[in-house]
Amino acid sequence: MLSLGNTADAPITDVGDNRLTATVKDPAGNIIGLTESPHLNL
């Protein structure tokens, strides 16, 4: 995401139970939340 012109907003954070979150800002200033959860099966 950073290579597309976004900037880091909040660092990757382990929020427990092996779940990771982070946020980035796009060039327009919008905040985009990211979540990685090994328990989510789609």
PDB file of C-alpha atoms in Angstrom, residues 1 6-7 9 23-33:
ATOM      1  CA  MET A   1       0.000   0.000   0.000  1.00  0.00           C
ATOM      2  CA  ASN A   6      -0.148   5.972   0.860  1.00  0.00           C
ATOM      3  CA  THR A   7       1.646   6.847   4.094  1.00  0.00           C
ATOM      4  CA  ASP A   9      -0.668   6.316   9.958  1.00  0.00           C
ATOM      5  CA  THR A  23      -3.842   2.157   9.326  1.00  0.00           C
ATOM      6  CA  VAL A  24      -2.559   4.103   6.335  1.00  0.00           C
ATOM      7  CA  LYS A  25      -3.541   7.446   4.822  1.00  0.00           C
ATOM      8  CA  ASP A  26      -4.172   7.746   1.113  1.00  0.00           C
ATOM      9  CA  PRO A  27      -3.015  10.816  -0.847  1.00  0.00           C
ATOM     10  CA  ALA A  28      -6.408  12.503  -0.228  1.00  0.00           C
ATOM     11  CA  GLY A  29      -6.025  12.105   3.557  1.00  0.00           C
ATOM     12  CA  ASN A  30      -8.521   9.263   3.988  1.00  0.00           C
ATOM     13  CA  ILE A  31      -7.622   6.730   6.679  1.00  0.00           C
ATOM     14  CA  ILE A  32      -7.729   3.075   5.623  1.00  0.00           C
ATOM     15  CA  GLY A  33      -7.816   0.387   8.313  1.00  0.00           C
TER      16      GLY A  33
END
